[in-house]
């Protein structure tokens, strides 16, 4: 086989997910942060997009957010966790949509989920068609700051519970 025949010609689902996560962060990053406006919001979007593209850890993004001078350590950590989680989940969903193989999603609780909240309602929703909401105003995790929940894909050939 020739070298060109061995190179993939299509974008993989993982590539699409990474690109979508970066795009989401650039377009909508910082939307969940209260009291964030104008230039600071634009700076946050650019920072979160760069963090996704560079594969920054939560701690690395937290340090960058603290360096902006608008947030203390605790708030910067919460923002870093939430923004990275949301960008990556949105990227996964976009990849699933593009794959044509995913028909729905199922919400799974994070390992630190102790108190009842909207996440429990999302789990109770069961399998939700791809693109639909799990609860009022909740399409995908994170549903709230520090949310550790995730969604998993439901493929065309999987049986309903």
CSV table of N, CA and C in Angstrom, one decimal:
chain,number,residue,atom,x,y,z
A,1,UNK,N,0.8,-1.2,0.0
A,1,UNK,CA,0.0,0.0,0.0
A,1,UNK,C,0.9,1.2,0.0
A,2,UNK,N,0.4,2.2,-0.7
A,2,UNK,CA,1.2,3.5,-0.7
A,2,UNK,C,1.0,4.2,0.6
A,3,UNK,N,1.9,5.2,0.8
A,3,UNK,CA,1.8,6.0,2.0
A,3,UNK,C,0.6,6.8,2.1
A,4,UNK,N,0.1,7.3,0.9
A,4,UNK,CA,-1.1,8.1,0.9
A,4,UNK,C,-2.3,7.3,1.1
A,5,UNK,N,-2.3,6.0,0.8
A,5,UNK,CA,-3.4,5.1,1.0
A,5,UNK,C,-3.6,4.8,2.5
A,6,UNK,N,-2.5,4.9,3.3
A,6,UNK,CA,-2.5,4.6,4.7
A,6,UNK,C,-3.0,5.8,5.5
A,7,UNK,N,-2.9,7.0,5.0
A,7,UNK,CA,-3.3,8.2,5.7
A,7,UNK,C,-4.9,8.3,5.7
A,8,UNK,N,-5.4,8.6,6.9
A,8,UNK,CA,-6.9,8.7,6.9
A,8,UNK,C,-7.3,10.0,6.1
A,9,UNK,N,-8.4,9.8,5.4
A,9,UNK,CA,-8.9,10.9,4.7
A,9,UNK,C,-10.1,11.6,5.3
A,10,UNK,N,-10.7,11.0,6.3
A,10,UNK,CA,-11.8,11.6,7.1
A,10,UNK,C,-11.3,12.0,8.5
A,11,UNK,N,-12.0,13.0,9.0
A,11,UNK,CA,-11.8,13.4,10.4
A,11,UNK,C,-12.4,12.3,11.3
A,12,UNK,N,-11.6,11.9,12.3
A,12,UNK,CA,-12.2,11.0,13.3
A,12,UNK,C,-13.2,11.6,14.2
A,13,UNK,N,-14.0,10.8,14.9
A,13,UNK,CA,-14.9,11.4,15.9
A,13,UNK,C,-14.1,12.1,16.9
A,14,UNK,N,-13.0,11.6,17.4
A,14,UNK,CA,-12.2,12.3,18.4
A,14,UNK,C,-11.7,13.6,17.9
A,15,UNK,N,-11.3,13.7,16.7
A,15,UNK,CA,-10.8,15.0,16.1
A,15,UNK,C,-12.0,16.0,16.1
A,16,UNK,N,-13.1,15.5,15.6
A,16,UNK,CA,-14.3,16.4,15.6
A,16,UNK,C,-14.7,16.8,17.0
A,17,UNK,N,-14.6,16.0,17.9
A,17,UNK,CA,-14.9,16.3,19.3
A,17,UNK,C,-14.0,17.4,19.8
A,18,UNK,N,-12.7,17.2,19.6
A,18,UNK,CA,-11.7,18.2,20.0
A,18,UNK,C,-11.9,19.5,19.4
A,19,UNK,N,-12.1,19.5,18.1
A,19,UNK,CA,-12.4,20.8,17.4
A,19,UNK,C,-13.7,21.4,17.9
A,20,UNK,N,-14.7,20.7,18.1
A,20,UNK,CA,-15.9,21.2,18.6
A,20,UNK,C,-15.8,21.8,20.0
A,21,UNK,N,-15.0,21.1,20.9
A,21,UNK,CA,-14.8,21.6,22.2
A,21,UNK,C,-14.1,23.0,22.2
A,22,UNK,N,-13.1,23.1,21.3
A,22,UNK,CA,-12.4,24.4,21.1
A,22,UNK,C,-13.3,25.4,20.6
A,23,UNK,N,-14.1,25.1,19.6
A,23,UNK,CA,-15.0,26.1,19.0
A,23,UNK,C,-16.1,26.5,20.0
A,24,UNK,N,-16.6,25.6,20.8
A,24,UNK,CA,-17.6,25.9,21.8
A,24,UNK,C,-17.0,26.9,22.8
A,25,UNK,N,-15.8,26.6,23.3
A,25,UNK,CA,-15.1,27.5,24.2
A,25,UNK,C,-14.9,28.9,23.7
A,26,UNK,N,-14.5,29.0,22.4
A,26,UNK,CA,-14.3,30.3,21.8
A,26,UNK,C,-15.6,31.1,21.6
A,27,UNK,N,-16.7,30.4,21.3
A,27,UNK,CA,-17.9,31.0,21.1
A,27,UNK,C,-18.7,31.3,22.3
A,28,UNK,N,-18.7,30.4,23.3
A,28,UNK,CA,-19.6,30.5,24.4
A,28,UNK,C,-19.0,30.4,25.8
A,29,UNK,N,-17.7,30.2,25.8
A,29,UNK,CA,-17.0,30.1,27.1
A,29,UNK,C,-17.3,31.3,28.0
A,30,UNK,N,-17.4,31.0,29.3
A,30,UNK,CA,-17.7,32.1,30.2
A,30,UNK,C,-19.2,32.4,30.4
A,31,UNK,N,-20.0,31.8,29.6
A,31,UNK,CA,-21.5,32.1,29.7
A,31,UNK,C,-22.1,31.8,31.0
A,32,UNK,N,-21.5,30.8,31.7
A,32,UNK,CA,-22.1,30.3,32.9
A,32,UNK,C,-21.6,31.1,34.1
A,33,UNK,N,-20.6,32.0,33.9
A,33,UNK,CA,-20.0,32.8,35.0
A,33,UNK,C,-20.9,34.0,35.2
A,34,UNK,N,-21.4,34.2,36.4
A,34,UNK,CA,-22.2,35.3,36.7
A,34,UNK,C,-21.3,36.6,36.9
A,35,UNK,N,-21.8,37.7,36.6
A,35,UNK,CA,-21.1,39.0,36.7
A,35,UNK,C,-19.9,39.1,35.9
A,36,UNK,N,-19.9,38.5,34.7
A,36,UNK,CA,-18.8,38.6,33.8
A,36,UNK,C,-19.2,39.3,32.5
A,37,UNK,N,-18.6,40.4,32.2
A,37,UNK,CA,-19.1,41.2,31.1
A,37,UNK,C,-17.9,41.7,30.2
A,38,UNK,N,-18.3,42.1,29.0
A,38,UNK,CA,-17.4,42.8,28.1
A,38,UNK,C,-16.1,42.1,27.8
A,39,UNK,N,-15.0,42.9,28.0
A,39,UNK,CA,-13.6,42.4,27.7
A,39,UNK,C,-13.3,41.2,28.6
A,40,UNK,N,-13.7,41.2,29.8
A,40,UNK,CA,-13.3,40.0,30.7
A,40,UNK,C,-13.9,38.7,30.1
A,41,UNK,N,-15.2,38.8,29.6
A,41,UNK,CA,-15.8,37.6,29.0
A,41,UNK,C,-15.1,37.2,27.7
A,42,UNK,N,-14.7,38.2,26.9
A,42,UNK,CA,-13.9,37.9,25.7
A,42,UNK,C,-12.6,37.2,26.0
A,43,UNK,N,-11.9,37.8,27.1
A,43,UNK,CA,-10.7,37.2,27.5
A,43,UNK,C,-10.8,35.8,28.0
A,44,UNK,N,-11.9,35.6,28.8
A,44,UNK,CA,-12.2,34.2,29.3
A,44,UNK,C,-12.4,33.2,28.2
A,45,UNK,N,-13.2,33.6,27.2
A,45,UNK,CA,-13.5,32.8,26.0
A,45,UNK,C,-12.1,32.4,25.3
A,46,UNK,N,-11.3,33.4,25.1
A,46,UNK,CA,-10.0,33.1,24.4
A,46,UNK,C,-9.2,32.2,25.3
A,47,UNK,N,-9.2,32.4,26.6
A,47,UNK,CA,-8.4,31.6,27.5
A,47,UNK,C,-8.9,30.1,27.5
A,48,UNK,N,-10.2,29.9,27.7
A,48,UNK,CA,-10.7,28.6,27.8
A,48,UNK,C,-10.5,27.9,26.4
A,49,UNK,N,-10.7,28.6,25.3
A,49,UNK,CA,-10.4,28.0,24.0
A,49,UNK,C,-9.0,27.5,23.9
A,50,UNK,N,-8.0,28.3,24.3
A,50,UNK,CA,-6.6,28.0,24.3
A,50,UNK,C,-6.3,26.8,25.2
A,51,UNK,N,-7.0,26.8,26.4
A,51,UNK,CA,-6.8,25.7,27.3
A,51,UNK,C,-7.2,24.4,26.7
A,52,UNK,N,-8.3,24.4,26.0
A,52,UNK,CA,-8.8,23.1,25.4
A,52,UNK,C,-7.8,22.7,24.3
A,53,UNK,N,-7.4,23.7,23.5
A,53,UNK,CA,-6.5,23.4,22.4
A,53,UNK,C,-5.2,22.8,22.9
A,54,UNK,N,-4.7,23.4,23.9
A,54,UNK,CA,-3.4,23.0,24.5
A,54,UNK,C,-3.5,21.8,25.4
A,55,UNK,N,-4.7,21.4,25.8
A,55,UNK,CA,-4.8,20.3,26.7
A,55,UNK,C,-4.5,20.6,28.1
A,56,UNK,N,-4.7,21.9,28.5
A,56,UNK,CA,-4.4,22.3,29.9
A,56,UNK,C,-5.2,21.5,30.9
A,57,UNK,N,-4.6,21.2,32.1
A,57,UNK,CA,-5.3,20.6,33.2
A,57,UNK,C,-6.1,21.7,33.9
A,58,UNK,N,-7.0,21.3,34.8
A,58,UNK,CA,-7.8,22.2,35.5
A,58,UNK,C,-6.8,23.1,36.3
A,59,UNK,N,-5.8,22.6,36.9
A,59,UNK,CA,-4.9,23.4,37.7
A,59,UNK,C,-4.2,24.5,36.8
A,60,UNK,N,-3.8,24.1,35.6
A,60,UNK,CA,-3.1,25.0,34.7
A,60,UNK,C,-4.1,26.1,34.3
A,61,UNK,N,-5.3,25.8,34.0
A,61,UNK,CA,-6.3,26.8,33.6
A,61,UNK,C,-6.6,27.7,34.8
A,62,UNK,N,-6.7,27.1,36.0
A,62,UNK,CA,-7.0,27.9,37.2
A,62,UNK,C,-5.9,28.9,37.4
A,63,UNK,N,-4.6,28.6,37.2
A,63,UNK,CA,-3.5,29.5,37.4
A,63,UNK,C,-3.6,30.7,36.4
A,64,UNK,N,-4.0,30.3,35.1
A,64,UNK,CA,-4.2,31.3,34.1
A,64,UNK,C,-5.4,32.3,34.4
A,65,UNK,N,-6.4,31.7,35.0
A,65,UNK,CA,-7.6,32.5,35.3
A,65,UNK,C,-7.2,33.5,36.5
A,66,UNK,N,-6.5,32.9,37.5
A,66,UNK,CA,-6.0,33.8,38.6
A,66,UNK,C,-5.2,34.9,38.0
A,67,UNK,N,-4.4,34.6,37.0
A,67,UNK,CA,-3.5,35.6,36.4
A,67,UNK,C,-4.2,36.7,35.8
A,68,UNK,N,-5.5,36.5,35.4
A,68,UNK,CA,-6.3,37.6,34.8
A,68,UNK,C,-6.6,38.7,35.8
A,69,UNK,N,-6.5,38.3,37.1
A,69,UNK,CA,-6.7,39.3,38.2
A,69,UNK,C,-8.1,39.6,38.6
A,70,UNK,N,-9.1,38.9,38.0
A,70,UNK,CA,-10.5,39.2,38.3
A,70,UNK,C,-11.0,38.2,39.4
A,71,UNK,N,-10.3,37.1,39.6
A,71,UNK,CA,-10.9,36.1,40.5
A,71,UNK,C,-9.8,35.5,41.4
A,72,UNK,N,-10.3,35.2,42.6
A,72,UNK,CA,-9.4,34.5,43.6
A,72,UNK,C,-9.2,33.1,43.3
A,73,UNK,N,-8.4,32.4,44.1
A,73,UNK,CA,-8.1,31.0,43.8
A,73,UNK,C,-9.3,30.0,43.8
A,74,UNK,N,-10.2,30.2,44.8
A,74,UNK,CA,-11.3,29.2,44.9
A,74,UNK,C,-12.3,29.4,43.7
A,75,UNK,N,-12.5,30.7,43.3
A,75,UNK,CA,-13.4,30.9,42.2
A,75,UNK,C,-12.8,30.5,40.9
A,76,UNK,N,-11.5,30.8,40.8
A,76,UNK,CA,-10.8,30.4,39.6
A,76,UNK,C,-10.8,28.9,39.4
A,77,UNK,N,-10.6,28.1,40.5
A,77,UNK,CA,-10.7,26.7,40.4
A,77,UNK,C,-12.1,26.2,39.9
A,78,UNK,N,-13.1,26.8,40.5
A,78,UNK,CA,-14.5,26.4,40.1
A,78,UNK,C,-14.7,26.7,38.7
A,79,UNK,N,-14.3,27.9,38.2
A,79,UNK,CA,-14.5,28.3,36.8
A,79,UNK,C,-13.7,27.3,35.9
A,80,UNK,N,-12.5,27.0,36.3
A,80,UNK,CA,-11.7,26.1,35.4
A,80,UNK,C,-12.3,24.8,35.3
A,81,UNK,N,-12.8,24.2,36.4
A,81,UNK,CA,-13.4,22.9,36.4
A,81,UNK,C,-14.7,22.9,35.5
A,82,UNK,N,-15.5,23.9,35.7
A,82,UNK,CA,-16.8,24.0,35.0
A,82,UNK,C,-16.6,24.3,33.5
A,83,UNK,N,-15.8,25.2,33.2
A,83,UNK,CA,-15.6,25.6,31.8
A,83,UNK,C,-15.0,24.5,31.0
A,84,UNK,N,-14.0,23.8,31.5
A,84,UNK,CA,-13.4,22.7,30.8
A,84,UNK,C,-14.4,21.5,30.6
A,85,UNK,N,-15.1,21.2,31.7
A,85,UNK,CA,-16.1,20.1,31.6
A,85,UNK,C,-17.1,20.4,30.5
A,86,UNK,N,-17.6,21.7,30.5
A,86,UNK,CA,-18.7,22.0,29.6
A,86,UNK,C,-18.2,22.0,28.1
A,87,UNK,N,-17.0,22.5,27.9
A,87,UNK,CA,-16.4,22.5,26.6
A,87,UNK,C,-16.2,21.1,26.1
A,88,UNK,N,-15.7,20.2,27.0
A,88,UNK,CA,-15.4,18.8,26.5
A,88,UNK,C,-16.7,18.0,26.3
A,89,UNK,N,-17.7,18.2,27.1
A,89,UNK,CA,-19.0,17.5,26.9
A,89,UNK,C,-19.6,18.0,25.6
A,90,UNK,N,-19.6,19.3,25.4
A,90,UNK,CA,-20.1,19.9,24.1
A,90,UNK,C,-19.4,19.3,22.9
A,91,UNK,N,-18.1,19.2,23.0
A,91,UNK,CA,-17.2,18.6,22.0
A,91,UNK,C,-17.6,17.2,21.7
A,92,UNK,N,-17.8,16.4,22.8
A,92,UNK,CA,-18.2,15.0,22.6
A,92,UNK,C,-19.5,14.9,21.9
A,93,UNK,N,-20.5,15.7,22.3
A,93,UNK,CA,-21.8,15.7,21.7
A,93,UNK,C,-21.7,16.0,20.2
A,94,UNK,N,-20.9,17.0,19.9
A,94,UNK,CA,-20.8,17.4,18.4
A,94,UNK,C,-20.2,16.2,17.7
A,95,UNK,N,-19.2,15.5,18.2
A,95,UNK,CA,-18.6,14.4,17.6
A,95,UNK,C,-19.6,13.2,17.4
A,96,UNK,N,-20.4,13.0,18.4
A,96,UNK,CA,-21.5,12.0,18.4
A,96,UNK,C,-22.5,12.3,17.3
A,97,UNK,N,-22.9,13.6,17.2
A,97,UNK,CA,-23.8,14.0,16.1
A,97,UNK,C,-23.2,13.7,14.8
A,98,UNK,N,-22.0,14.1,14.6
A,98,UNK,CA,-21.3,13.9,13.3
A,98,UNK,C,-21.1,12.4,12.9
A,99,UNK,N,-21.0,11.6,13.9
A,99,UNK,CA,-20.8,10.2,13.7
A,99,UNK,C,-22.0,9.5,13.0
A,100,UNK,N,-23.2,10.0,13.3
A,100,UNK,CA,-24.4,9.3,12.8
A,100,UNK,C,-24.7,8.0,13.5
A,101,UNK,N,-23.9,7.6,14.4
A,101,UNK,CA,-24.2,6.3,15.1
A,101,UNK,C,-24.8,6.5,16.5
A,102,UNK,N,-24.9,7.7,17.0
A,102,UNK,CA,-25.4,8.0,18.3
A,102,UNK,C,-26.8,8.6,18.2
A,103,UNK,N,-27.7,7.9,18.9
A,103,UNK,CA,-29.1,8.4,18.8
A,103,UNK,C,-29.6,9.0,20.1
A,104,UNK,N,-28.9,8.9,21.2
A,104,UNK,CA,-29.3,9.4,22.5
A,104,UNK,C,-28.2,9.5,23.4
A,105,UNK,N,-28.5,10.0,24.6
A,105,UNK,CA,-27.5,10.1,25.7
A,105,UNK,C,-28.1,9.7,27.0
A,106,UNK,N,-27.3,9.3,27.9
A,106,UNK,CA,-27.7,8.9,29.3
A,106,UNK,C,-26.8,9.7,30.2
A,107,UNK,N,-27.4,10.3,31.2
A,107,UNK,CA,-26.7,11.1,32.2
A,107,UNK,C,-26.2,10.1,33.3
A,108,UNK,N,-25.0,10.3,33.7
A,108,UNK,CA,-24.4,9.5,34.8
A,108,UNK,C,-23.9,10.5,35.9
A,109,UNK,N,-24.2,10.2,37.1
A,109,UNK,CA,-23.8,11.0,38.3
A,109,UNK,C,-22.3,11.0,38.5
A,110,UNK,N,-21.8,12.1,38.9
A,110,UNK,CA,-20.4,12.1,39.2
A,110,UNK,C,-20.1,11.4,40.5
A,111,UNK,N,-18.9,11.0,40.7
A,111,UNK,CA,-18.5,10.2,41.9
A,111,UNK,C,-18.6,10.9,43.2
A,112,UNK,N,-18.7,12.3,43.2
A,112,UNK,CA,-18.8,13.0,44.4
A,112,UNK,C,-20.2,13.6,44.6
A,113,UNK,N,-21.2,13.0,43.9
A,113,UNK,CA,-22.5,13.5,44.0
A,113,UNK,C,-23.2,13.0,45.3
A,114,UNK,N,-23.4,13.9,46.2
A,114,UNK,CA,-24.0,13.5,47.5
A,114,UNK,C,-25.3,14.1,47.8
A,115,UNK,N,-25.6,15.3,47.4
A,115,UNK,CA,-26.8,16.0,47.7
A,115,UNK,C,-27.8,16.0,46.5
A,116,UNK,N,-29.0,15.8,46.8
A,116,UNK,CA,-30.0,15.8,45.8
A,116,UNK,C,-30.0,17.2,45.1
A,117,UNK,N,-30.1,17.1,43.7
A,117,UNK,CA,-30.2,18.4,42.9
A,117,UNK,C,-30.7,18.0,41.6
A,118,UNK,N,-30.6,18.9,40.6
A,118,UNK,CA,-31.1,18.7,39.3
A,118,UNK,C,-30.5,17.5,38.6
A,119,UNK,N,-29.3,17.2,39.0
A,119,UNK,CA,-28.6,16.0,38.4
A,119,UNK,C,-29.4,14.7,38.6
A,120,UNK,N,-30.0,14.6,39.7
A,120,UNK,CA,-30.9,13.4,40.0
A,120,UNK,C,-32.0,13.3,39.0
A,121,UNK,N,-32.6,14.5,38.7
A,121,UNK,CA,-33.7,14.5,37.8
A,121,UNK,C,-33.2,14.1,36.4
A,122,UNK,N,-32.0,14.5,36.0
A,122,UNK,CA,-31.4,14.2,34.7
A,122,UNK,C,-31.2,12.7,34.6
A,123,UNK,N,-30.7,12.1,35.7
A,123,UNK,CA,-30.5,10.6,35.7
A,123,UNK,C,-31.9,9.9,35.5
A,124,UNK,N,-32.9,10.4,36.2
A,124,UNK,CA,-34.2,9.8,36.1
A,124,UNK,C,-34.8,9.9,34.7
A,125,UNK,N,-34.4,10.9,33.9
A,125,UNK,CA,-34.9,11.0,32.6
A,125,UNK,C,-34.5,9.8,31.7
A,126,UNK,N,-33.5,9.1,32.1
A,126,UNK,CA,-33.1,7.9,31.3
A,126,UNK,C,-32.4,8.3,30.0
A,127,UNK,N,-32.7,7.5,29.0
A,127,UNK,CA,-32.2,7.8,27.6
A,127,UNK,C,-32.9,9.0,27.0
A,128,UNK,N,-32.2,10.0,26.6
A,128,UNK,CA,-32.8,11.2,26.0
A,128,UNK,C,-32.2,11.3,24.6
A,129,UNK,N,-33.1,11.5,23.6
A,129,UNK,CA,-32.7,11.7,22.2
A,129,UNK,C,-31.5,12.7,22.1
A,130,UNK,N,-30.6,12.5,21.3
A,130,UNK,CA,-29.4,13.4,21.1
A,130,UNK,C,-30.0,14.7,20.8
A,131,UNK,N,-29.5,15.7,21.5
A,131,UNK,CA,-30.0,17.1,21.3
A,131,UNK,C,-31.1,17.6,22.1
A,132,UNK,N,-31.8,16.7,22.8
A,132,UNK,CA,-32.9,17.0,23.7
A,132,UNK,C,-32.4,17.4,25.1
A,133,UNK,N,-33.2,18.0,25.9
A,133,UNK,CA,-32.8,18.3,27.3
A,133,UNK,C,-33.2,17.2,28.2
A,134,UNK,N,-32.4,17.2,29.3
A,134,UNK,CA,-32.7,16.2,30.4
A,134,UNK,C,-33.7,16.7,31.4
A,135,UNK,N,-33.6,18.0,31.7
A,135,UNK,CA,-34.4,18.7,32.6
A,135,UNK,C,-34.6,20.1,32.1
A,136,UNK,N,-35.5,20.9,32.7
A,136,UNK,CA,-35.7,22.3,32.3
A,136,UNK,C,-34.3,23.0,32.3
A,137,UNK,N,-34.0,23.6,31.2
A,137,UNK,CA,-32.7,24.4,31.0
A,137,UNK,C,-31.5,23.6,31.2
A,138,UNK,N,-31.5,22.3,31.2
A,138,UNK,CA,-30.3,21.4,31.3
A,138,UNK,C,-30.2,20.5,30.1
A,139,UNK,N,-29.3,20.8,29.2
A,139,UNK,CA,-29.1,19.9,28.1
A,139,UNK,C,-28.0,18.9,28.3
A,140,UNK,N,-26.9,19.3,28.8
A,140,UNK,CA,-25.8,18.4,29.1
A,140,UNK,C,-25.0,18.9,30.4
A,141,UNK,N,-24.2,18.1,31.0
A,141,UNK,CA,-23.4,18.5,32.1
A,141,UNK,C,-22.3,19.5,31.7
A,142,UNK,N,-21.9,20.3,32.6
A,142,UNK,CA,-22.2,20.4,34.0
A,142,UNK,C,-23.5,21.2,34.2
A,143,UNK,N,-24.4,20.7,35.1
A,143,UNK,CA,-25.6,21.3,35.3
A,143,UNK,C,-25.5,22.5,36.3
A,144,UNK,N,-24.4,22.6,37.0
A,144,UNK,CA,-24.2,23.6,38.0
A,144,UNK,C,-22.7,23.7,38.3
A,145,UNK,N,-22.2,24.7,38.9
A,145,UNK,CA,-20.8,24.8,39.2
A,145,UNK,C,-20.3,23.6,40.0
A,146,UNK,N,-19.1,23.1,39.7
A,146,UNK,CA,-18.5,21.9,40.3
A,146,UNK,C,-19.2,20.6,40.0
A,147,UNK,N,-20.1,20.6,39.1
A,147,UNK,CA,-20.8,19.4,38.7
A,147,UNK,C,-19.8,18.4,38.1
A,148,UNK,N,-19.8,17.2,38.6
A,148,UNK,CA,-18.9,16.1,38.1
A,148,UNK,C,-19.6,15.1,37.2
A,149,UNK,N,-20.8,15.4,36.9
A,149,UNK,CA,-21.6,14.4,36.1
A,149,UNK,C,-21.1,14.4,34.6
A,150,UNK,N,-21.5,13.4,33.9
A,150,UNK,CA,-21.2,13.2,32.5
A,150,UNK,C,-22.3,12.6,31.8
A,151,UNK,N,-22.2,12.5,30.5
A,151,UNK,CA,-23.2,11.8,29.7
A,151,UNK,C,-22.5,10.8,28.8
A,152,UNK,N,-23.2,9.7,28.6
A,152,UNK,CA,-22.6,8.7,27.7
A,152,UNK,C,-23.5,8.5,26.5
A,153,UNK,N,-22.9,8.1,25.4
A,153,UNK,CA,-23.7,8.0,24.2
A,153,UNK,C,-24.5,6.7,24.2
A,154,UNK,N,-25.7,6.7,23.5
A,154,UNK,CA,-26.5,5.5,23.3
A,154,UNK,C,-26.5,5.3,21.8
A,155,UNK,N,-25.9,4.2,21.3
A,155,UNK,CA,-25.8,3.9,19.9
A,155,UNK,C,-27.0,3.4,19.3
A,156,UNK,N,-27.1,3.5,18.0
A,156,UNK,CA,-28.3,3.0,17.2
A,156,UNK,C,-28.6,1.6,17.6
A,157,UNK,N,-27.6,0.7,17.7
A,157,UNK,CA,-27.9,-0.7,17.9
A,157,UNK,C,-28.1,-1.1,19.3
A,158,UNK,N,-28.0,-0.2,20.3
A,158,UNK,CA,-28.3,-0.6,21.7
A,158,UNK,C,-29.8,-0.6,22.0
A,159,UNK,N,-30.2,-1.6,22.8
A,159,UNK,CA,-31.6,-1.7,23.1
A,159,UNK,C,-31.9,-0.7,24.2
A,160,UNK,N,-33.2,-0.3,24.2
A,160,UNK,CA,-33.7,0.6,25.2
A,160,UNK,C,-33.8,-0.2,26.5
A,161,UNK,N,-33.7,0.5,27.7
A,161,UNK,CA,-33.8,-0.3,28.9
A,161,UNK,C,-35.2,-0.7,29.2
